[in-house]
One Martini backbone bead per residue (centre of mass of N, CA, C, O) as a GRO file, in nm:
protein
  297
    1ARG     BB    1  -3.386  -1.425  -3.530
    2ALA     BB    2  -3.454  -1.261  -3.795
    3ALA     BB    3  -3.779  -1.364  -3.871
    4PRO     BB    4  -3.917  -1.250  -3.651
    5THR     BB    5  -3.827  -0.948  -3.723
    6ARG     BB    6  -3.934  -0.900  -3.943
    7ARG     BB    7  -4.161  -0.920  -3.911
    8ALA     BB    8  -4.215  -0.727  -3.641
    9THR     BB    9  -4.134  -0.487  -3.826
   10LYS     BB   10  -4.406  -0.499  -4.053
   11SER     BB   11  -4.587  -0.479  -3.867
   12ALA     BB   12  -4.583  -0.249  -3.752
   13HIS     BB   13  -4.625  -0.086  -4.048
   14TRP     BB   14  -4.911  -0.193  -4.011
   15LEU     BB   15  -4.995  -0.052  -3.768
   16ALA     BB   16  -4.906   0.281  -3.903
   17ARG     BB   17  -5.083   0.260  -4.181
   18MET     BB   18  -5.361   0.191  -4.035
   19HIS     BB   19  -5.358   0.445  -3.813
   20THR     BB   20  -5.329   0.625  -4.121
   21ALA     BB   21  -5.575   0.600  -4.208
   22THR     BB   22  -5.811   0.609  -3.970
   23LEU     BB   23  -5.788   0.877  -3.929
   24PHE     BB   24  -5.822   0.995  -4.231
   25SER     BB   25  -6.103   0.885  -4.236
   26LEU     BB   26  -6.167   1.044  -3.968
   27VAL     BB   27  -6.179   1.294  -4.160
   28ALA     BB   28  -6.333   1.237  -4.368
   29LEU     BB   29  -6.611   1.238  -4.231
   30LEU     BB   30  -6.660   1.499  -4.044
   31PRO     BB   31  -6.845   1.616  -4.226
   32LEU     BB   32  -7.074   1.419  -4.225
   33GLY     BB   33  -7.089   1.467  -4.012
   34ALA     BB   34  -7.252   1.714  -3.936
   35ALA     BB   35  -7.551   1.658  -4.034
   36SER     BB   36  -7.553   1.477  -3.743
   37GLY     BB   37  -7.507   1.429  -3.397
   38VAL     BB   38  -7.522   1.134  -3.446
   39ALA     BB   39  -7.255   1.166  -3.630
   40TRP     BB   40  -7.061   1.313  -3.426
   41GLU     BB   41  -7.013   1.157  -3.190
   42LEU     BB   42  -6.918   0.895  -3.321
   43SER     BB   43  -6.658   1.048  -3.459
   44ALA     BB   44  -6.501   1.138  -3.264
   45GLY     BB   45  -6.503   0.850  -3.084
   46ALA     BB   46  -6.369   0.714  -3.292
   47ALA     BB   47  -6.109   0.911  -3.316
   48ALA     BB   48  -6.026   0.925  -3.004
   49ALA     BB   49  -5.962   0.625  -3.029
   50ALA     BB   50  -5.744   0.637  -3.245
   51VAL     BB   51  -5.541   0.856  -3.062
   52MET     BB   52  -5.513   0.669  -2.829
   53LEU     BB   53  -5.414   0.401  -2.997
   54ALA     BB   54  -5.181   0.500  -3.137
   55VAL     BB   55  -5.049   0.657  -2.896
   56SER     BB   56  -5.024   0.320  -2.719
   57SER     BB   57  -4.839   0.234  -2.930
   58VAL     BB   58  -4.610   0.389  -2.859
   59ARG     BB   59  -4.258   0.396  -2.828
   60ILE     BB   60  -3.977   0.521  -2.724
   61ILE     BB   61  -3.606   0.498  -2.639
   62SER     BB   62  -3.321   0.509  -2.534
   63THR     BB   63  -3.034   0.537  -2.482
   64GLY     BB   64  -2.853   0.258  -2.434
   65GLU     BB   65  -3.155   0.077  -2.409
   66GLU     BB   66  -3.370  -0.214  -2.390
   67ALA     BB   67  -3.652  -0.401  -2.513
   68LEU     BB   68  -3.940  -0.616  -2.433
   69VAL     BB   69  -4.193  -0.807  -2.633
   70GLU     BB   70  -4.450  -0.906  -2.631
   71ARG     BB   71  -4.652  -1.191  -2.710
   72LEU     BB   72  -4.870  -1.318  -2.620
   73GLY     BB   73  -4.694  -1.410  -2.418
   74ARG     BB   74  -4.398  -1.407  -2.572
   75PHE     BB   75  -4.119  -1.348  -2.716
   76GLU     BB   76  -4.100  -1.144  -3.028
   77ARG     BB   77  -3.911  -0.852  -2.950
   78ARG     BB   78  -3.707  -0.623  -2.980
   79LEU     BB   79  -3.568  -0.244  -2.852
   80HIS     BB   80  -3.443  -0.002  -2.974
   81PRO     BB   81  -3.372   0.253  -2.991
   82GLY     BB   82  -3.648   0.464  -3.042
   83LEU     BB   83  -3.879   0.412  -3.236
   84SER     BB   84  -4.146   0.241  -3.213
   85PHE     BB   85  -4.411  -0.018  -3.168
   86VAL     BB   86  -4.724  -0.142  -3.062
   87ILE     BB   87  -4.976  -0.368  -2.986
   88PRO     BB   88  -5.286  -0.314  -2.855
   89GLY     BB   89  -5.366  -0.639  -2.637
   90ILE     BB   90  -5.126  -0.832  -2.761
   91GLU     BB   91  -4.872  -0.639  -2.701
   92ARG     BB   92  -4.585  -0.622  -2.452
   93VAL     BB   93  -4.317  -0.418  -2.228
   94SER     BB   94  -4.184  -0.657  -1.997
   95ILE     BB   95  -3.874  -0.487  -2.028
   96TYR     BB   96  -3.712  -0.213  -1.903
   97ALA     BB   97  -3.311  -0.116  -1.968
   98SER     BB   98  -3.020  -0.154  -1.918
   99ILE     BB   99  -2.701  -0.125  -2.133
  100ARG     BB  100  -2.547  -0.037  -1.937
  101GLU     BB  101  -2.290   0.039  -1.693
  102GLN     BB  102  -2.299  -0.154  -1.342
  103VAL     BB  103  -2.410  -0.124  -0.984
  104LEU     BB  104  -2.287  -0.281  -0.727
  105ASP     BB  105  -2.326  -0.364  -0.353
  106VAL     BB  106  -2.212  -0.601  -0.132
  107PRO     BB  107  -2.273  -0.666   0.202
  108PRO     BB  108  -2.124  -0.717   0.483
  109GLN     BB  109  -2.003  -1.068   0.538
  110PRO     BB  110  -1.931  -1.353   0.743
  111CYS     BB  111  -1.559  -1.446   0.796
  112ILE     BB  112  -1.379  -1.715   0.756
  113THR     BB  113  -1.069  -1.801   0.777
  114SER     BB  114  -0.832  -2.084   0.770
  115ASP     BB  115  -0.739  -1.974   1.112
  116ASN     BB  116  -1.015  -1.901   1.221
  117ALA     BB  117  -1.061  -1.612   1.250
  118PRO     BB  118  -1.351  -1.325   1.182
  119LEU     BB  119  -1.449  -1.171   0.994
  120SER     BB  120  -1.587  -0.856   0.748
  121ALA     BB  121  -1.699  -0.811   0.369
  122ASP     BB  122  -1.678  -0.602   0.077
  123ALA     BB  123  -1.824  -0.551  -0.219
  124VAL     BB  124  -1.814  -0.473  -0.554
  125VAL     BB  125  -1.915  -0.451  -0.847
  126PHE     BB  126  -1.968  -0.485  -1.244
  127PHE     BB  127  -2.169  -0.414  -1.475
  128ARG     BB  128  -2.322  -0.586  -1.740
  129ILE     BB  129  -2.588  -0.628  -2.045
  130LYS     BB  130  -2.594  -0.816  -2.270
  131ASP     BB  131  -2.850  -1.021  -2.221
  132LEU     BB  132  -3.178  -0.970  -2.165
  133ALA     BB  133  -3.324  -1.198  -2.240
  134ARG     BB  134  -3.126  -1.404  -2.009
  135ALA     BB  135  -3.214  -1.179  -1.774
  136ARG     BB  136  -3.507  -1.278  -1.777
  137TYR     BB  137  -3.554  -1.574  -1.862
  138ALA     BB  138  -3.358  -1.690  -1.691
  139VAL     BB  139  -3.351  -1.468  -1.429
  140ASP     BB  140  -3.505  -1.351  -1.204
  141ASP     BB  141  -3.282  -1.176  -1.024
  142PHE     BB  142  -2.994  -1.080  -1.152
  143ARG     BB  143  -2.919  -0.900  -0.876
  144ALA     BB  144  -2.963  -1.126  -0.703
  145CYS     BB  145  -2.822  -1.373  -0.806
  146VAL     BB  146  -2.492  -1.207  -0.808
  147THR     BB  147  -2.486  -1.105  -0.511
  148ASN     BB  148  -2.467  -1.350  -0.443
  149LEU     BB  149  -2.260  -1.546  -0.601
  150VAL     BB  150  -2.028  -1.317  -0.452
  151LEU     BB  151  -2.072  -1.440  -0.156
  152THR     BB  152  -1.990  -1.727  -0.175
  153GLN     BB  153  -1.713  -1.651  -0.278
  154LEU     BB  154  -1.582  -1.502  -0.108
  155ARG     BB  155  -1.604  -1.668   0.129
  156SER     BB  156  -1.467  -1.856   0.028
  157GLU     BB  157  -1.191  -1.684  -0.093
  158ILE     BB  158  -1.131  -1.646   0.261
  159GLY     BB  159  -1.076  -1.947   0.386
  160GLN     BB  160  -0.817  -1.970   0.141
  161LEU     BB  161  -0.702  -1.744   0.369
  162THR     BB  162  -0.555  -1.581   0.618
  163LEU     BB  163  -0.516  -1.296   0.747
  164ASP     BB  164  -0.268  -1.192   0.574
  165GLN     BB  165  -0.416  -1.326   0.346
  166THR     BB  166  -0.651  -1.072   0.290
  167PHE     BB  167  -0.414  -0.803   0.275
  168ALA     BB  168  -0.226  -0.898   0.047
  169ALA     BB  169  -0.437  -1.046  -0.185
  170ARG     BB  170  -0.654  -0.881  -0.306
  171GLU     BB  171  -0.602  -0.906  -0.640
  172ARG     BB  172  -0.602  -1.217  -0.662
  173LEU     BB  173  -0.879  -1.177  -0.554
  174ASN     BB  174  -1.025  -1.012  -0.761
  175GLN     BB  175  -1.019  -1.197  -0.975
  176LYS     BB  176  -1.113  -1.425  -0.891
  177LEU     BB  177  -1.393  -1.335  -0.879
  178LEU     BB  178  -1.436  -1.261  -1.144
  179GLU     BB  179  -1.375  -1.578  -1.321
  180GLU     BB  180  -1.631  -1.689  -1.167
  181ALA     BB  181  -1.872  -1.477  -1.205
  182ASN     BB  182  -1.821  -1.518  -1.534
  183ALA     BB  183  -1.883  -1.853  -1.513
  184VAL     BB  184  -2.223  -1.844  -1.444
  185ALA     BB  185  -2.315  -1.503  -1.572
  186ALA     BB  186  -2.364  -1.570  -1.876
  187GLY     BB  187  -2.632  -1.766  -1.846
  188TRP     BB  188  -2.769  -1.451  -1.832
  189GLY     BB  189  -2.653  -1.202  -1.951
  190ILE     BB  190  -2.349  -1.121  -1.798
  191ASP     BB  191  -2.049  -0.923  -1.785
  192VAL     BB  192  -1.840  -0.897  -1.574
  193THR     BB  193  -1.644  -0.684  -1.555
  194ARG     BB  194  -1.579  -0.600  -1.214
  195ILE     BB  195  -1.402  -0.632  -0.906
  196GLU     BB  196  -1.416  -0.513  -0.523
  197VAL     BB  197  -1.252  -0.553  -0.254
  198ARG     BB  198  -1.301  -0.283  -0.006
  199ASP     BB  199  -1.413  -0.445   0.264
  200ILE     BB  200  -1.188  -0.575   0.585
  201HIS     BB  201  -1.266  -0.694   0.881
  202PRO     BB  202  -1.209  -0.732   1.228
  203SER     BB  203  -1.281  -0.828   1.442
  204PRO     BB  204  -1.172  -0.704   1.780
  205GLU     BB  205  -0.999  -0.898   1.898
  206ILE     BB  206  -0.850  -0.933   1.645
  207VAL     BB  207  -0.721  -0.672   1.704
  208SER     BB  208  -0.652  -0.658   1.874
  209SER     BB  209  -0.361  -0.856   1.871
  210MET     BB  210  -0.319  -0.689   1.611
  211GLU     BB  211  -0.159  -0.443   1.821
  212MET     BB  212  -0.005  -0.644   2.021
  213GLN     BB  213   0.144  -0.768   1.756
  214MET     BB  214   0.286  -0.454   1.687
  215ALA     BB  215   0.373  -0.352   1.935
  216ALA     BB  216   0.654  -0.628   1.959
  217GLU     BB  217   0.765  -0.582   1.783
  218ARG     BB  218   0.841  -0.290   1.757
  219LYS     BB  219   1.009  -0.331   2.029
  220LYS     BB  220   1.183  -0.611   1.876
  221ARG     BB  221   1.324  -0.337   1.719
  222ALA     BB  222   1.422  -0.168   1.921
  223ALA     BB  223   1.637  -0.392   2.038
  224ILE     BB  224   1.763  -0.451   1.834
  225LEU     BB  225   1.890  -0.198   1.729
  226GLN     BB  226   1.989  -0.111   2.020
  227SER     BB  227   2.205  -0.332   1.956
  228GLU     BB  228   2.333  -0.327   1.710
  229GLY     BB  229   2.491  -0.021   1.829
  230GLU     BB  230   2.632  -0.148   2.102
  231LYS     BB  231   2.806  -0.343   1.947
  232ALA     BB  232   2.893  -0.108   1.699
  233ALA     BB  233   3.054   0.025   1.913
  234LEU     BB  234   3.252  -0.182   2.088
  235ILE     BB  235   3.392  -0.260   1.763
  236ASN     BB  236   3.493   0.029   1.749
  237ALA     BB  237   3.619   0.025   2.025
  238ALA     BB  238   3.804  -0.133   1.912
  239GLU     BB  239   3.862  -0.092   1.759
  240GLY     BB  240   4.080   0.167   1.823
  241ARG     BB  241   4.248   0.000   2.038
  242ARG     BB  242   4.426  -0.167   1.821
  243GLU     BB  243   4.524   0.071   1.650
  244ALA     BB  244   4.702   0.205   1.890
  245THR     BB  245   4.823  -0.086   2.000
  246VAL     BB  246   4.969  -0.089   1.708
  247LEU     BB  247   5.103   0.172   1.651
  248GLY     BB  248   5.266   0.207   1.934
  249ALA     BB  249   5.458  -0.091   1.834
  250ARG     BB  250   5.570   0.100   1.593
  251GLY     BB  251   5.698   0.260   1.766
  252GLU     BB  252   5.836   0.137   1.953
  253GLN     BB  253   5.958  -0.050   1.652
  254GLU     BB  254   6.116   0.238   1.568
  255ARG     BB  255   6.286   0.292   1.846
  256LEU     BB  256   6.428   0.010   1.904
  257GLN     BB  257   6.588   0.054   1.614
  258MET     BB  258   6.760   0.267   1.594
  259GLU     BB  259   6.916   0.240   1.885
  260ALA     BB  260   7.044  -0.003   1.702
  261ARG     BB  261   7.179   0.138   1.518
  262GLY     BB  262   7.324   0.339   1.701
  263LEU     BB  263   7.496   0.145   1.888
  264ALA     BB  264   7.642  -0.004   1.641
  265ASP     BB  265   7.790   0.286   1.528
  266SER     BB  266   7.915   0.308   1.736
  267LEU     BB  267   8.111   0.043   1.787
  268ASP     BB  268   8.217   0.096   1.494
  269ARG     BB  269   8.377   0.295   1.610
  270ILE     BB  270   8.540   0.219   1.898
  271ALA     BB  271   8.720  -0.058   1.674
  272ALA     BB  272   8.833   0.133   1.446
  273SER     BB  273   9.018   0.247   1.668
  274LEU     BB  274   9.145   0.023   1.833
  275GLU     BB  275   9.264  -0.079   1.628
  276GLY     BB  276   9.455   0.204   1.486
  277GLY     BB  277   9.607   0.186   1.773
  278ALA     BB  278   9.734  -0.085   1.760
  279SER     BB  279   9.903  -0.024   1.560
  280GLY     BB  280  10.109   0.177   1.592
  281GLY     BB  281  10.257   0.043   1.886
  282ALA     BB  282  10.398  -0.192   1.707
  283ALA     BB  283  10.587   0.034   1.576
  284ALA     BB  284  10.696   0.167   1.717
  285ASP     BB  285  10.825  -0.114   1.884
  286GLY     BB  286  11.034  -0.145   1.629
  287GLY     BB  287  11.179   0.152   1.664
  288ALA     BB  288  11.320   0.079   1.998
  289ALA     BB  289  11.460  -0.194   1.864
  290GLY     BB  290  11.684  -0.040   1.683
  291ARG     BB  291  11.808   0.127   1.795
  292ARG     BB  292  11.950  -0.038   1.982
  293ASP     BB  293  12.106  -0.190   1.795
  294ALA     BB  294  12.315  -0.002   1.750
  295ALA     BB  295  12.409   0.089   2.023
  296ARG     BB  296  12.541  -0.201   2.018
  297LEU     BB  297  12.735  -0.123   1.749
   0.00000   0.00000   0.00000
């Protein structure tokens, strides 16, 4: 669209020069019109009409915004931030829109999970107009289209998840919604930058069931912890008794070993003393027999 843009720029410059020339001509004719009242009124009326025409052709676009111009009902060009001109009666501004990032609230919608749990969910959509011409002419109302697109995708994605997964897989759900929304909204000139699932509210019956389940789970955990504590106490007591028995047996064994050693030592001493007494008696008997033999001789 380079050629239409250059033609539009030349037209705007020509229109500005025409308005300027008209104003100068009217100003130059003012002294001549003073010669007669009718001429003065005509000059004044023409000057006022020219001023109104010039003012009506001026368009000022703010930063961060963009406008589209139609000529005789057909899209002609874009108006960017700054001063621009249109031809009154021939051209008109079709739409003013912000090209900054915008936010769109998706209202809560009823959904059903894959395990038949009813709930309501809403979301927040952040988007930016990438091509205003497409957003204006490719779709009737891009805000309503983006809203309904995200709603249908949200219902579809939640329908593929269980109730527990909807709470645990929030980030994956957001990413999936963003990819699917951009795949469609790109044809409308819309760039969806982010989608956040804001609130997920199960039905009151589901909430009551979840509370009962949580209470039962807490009781189960408390019973398990209590049984594990009792088990640990019994194990500790049994280990204590076993260690006490082992220590007692070891003490008794050491006592018996010491008593056996003492008894063995006593027996060794008794045996040694008996052997010594027996050898002394045999020597005394031999001496007495020698003395008797000597006396007989």
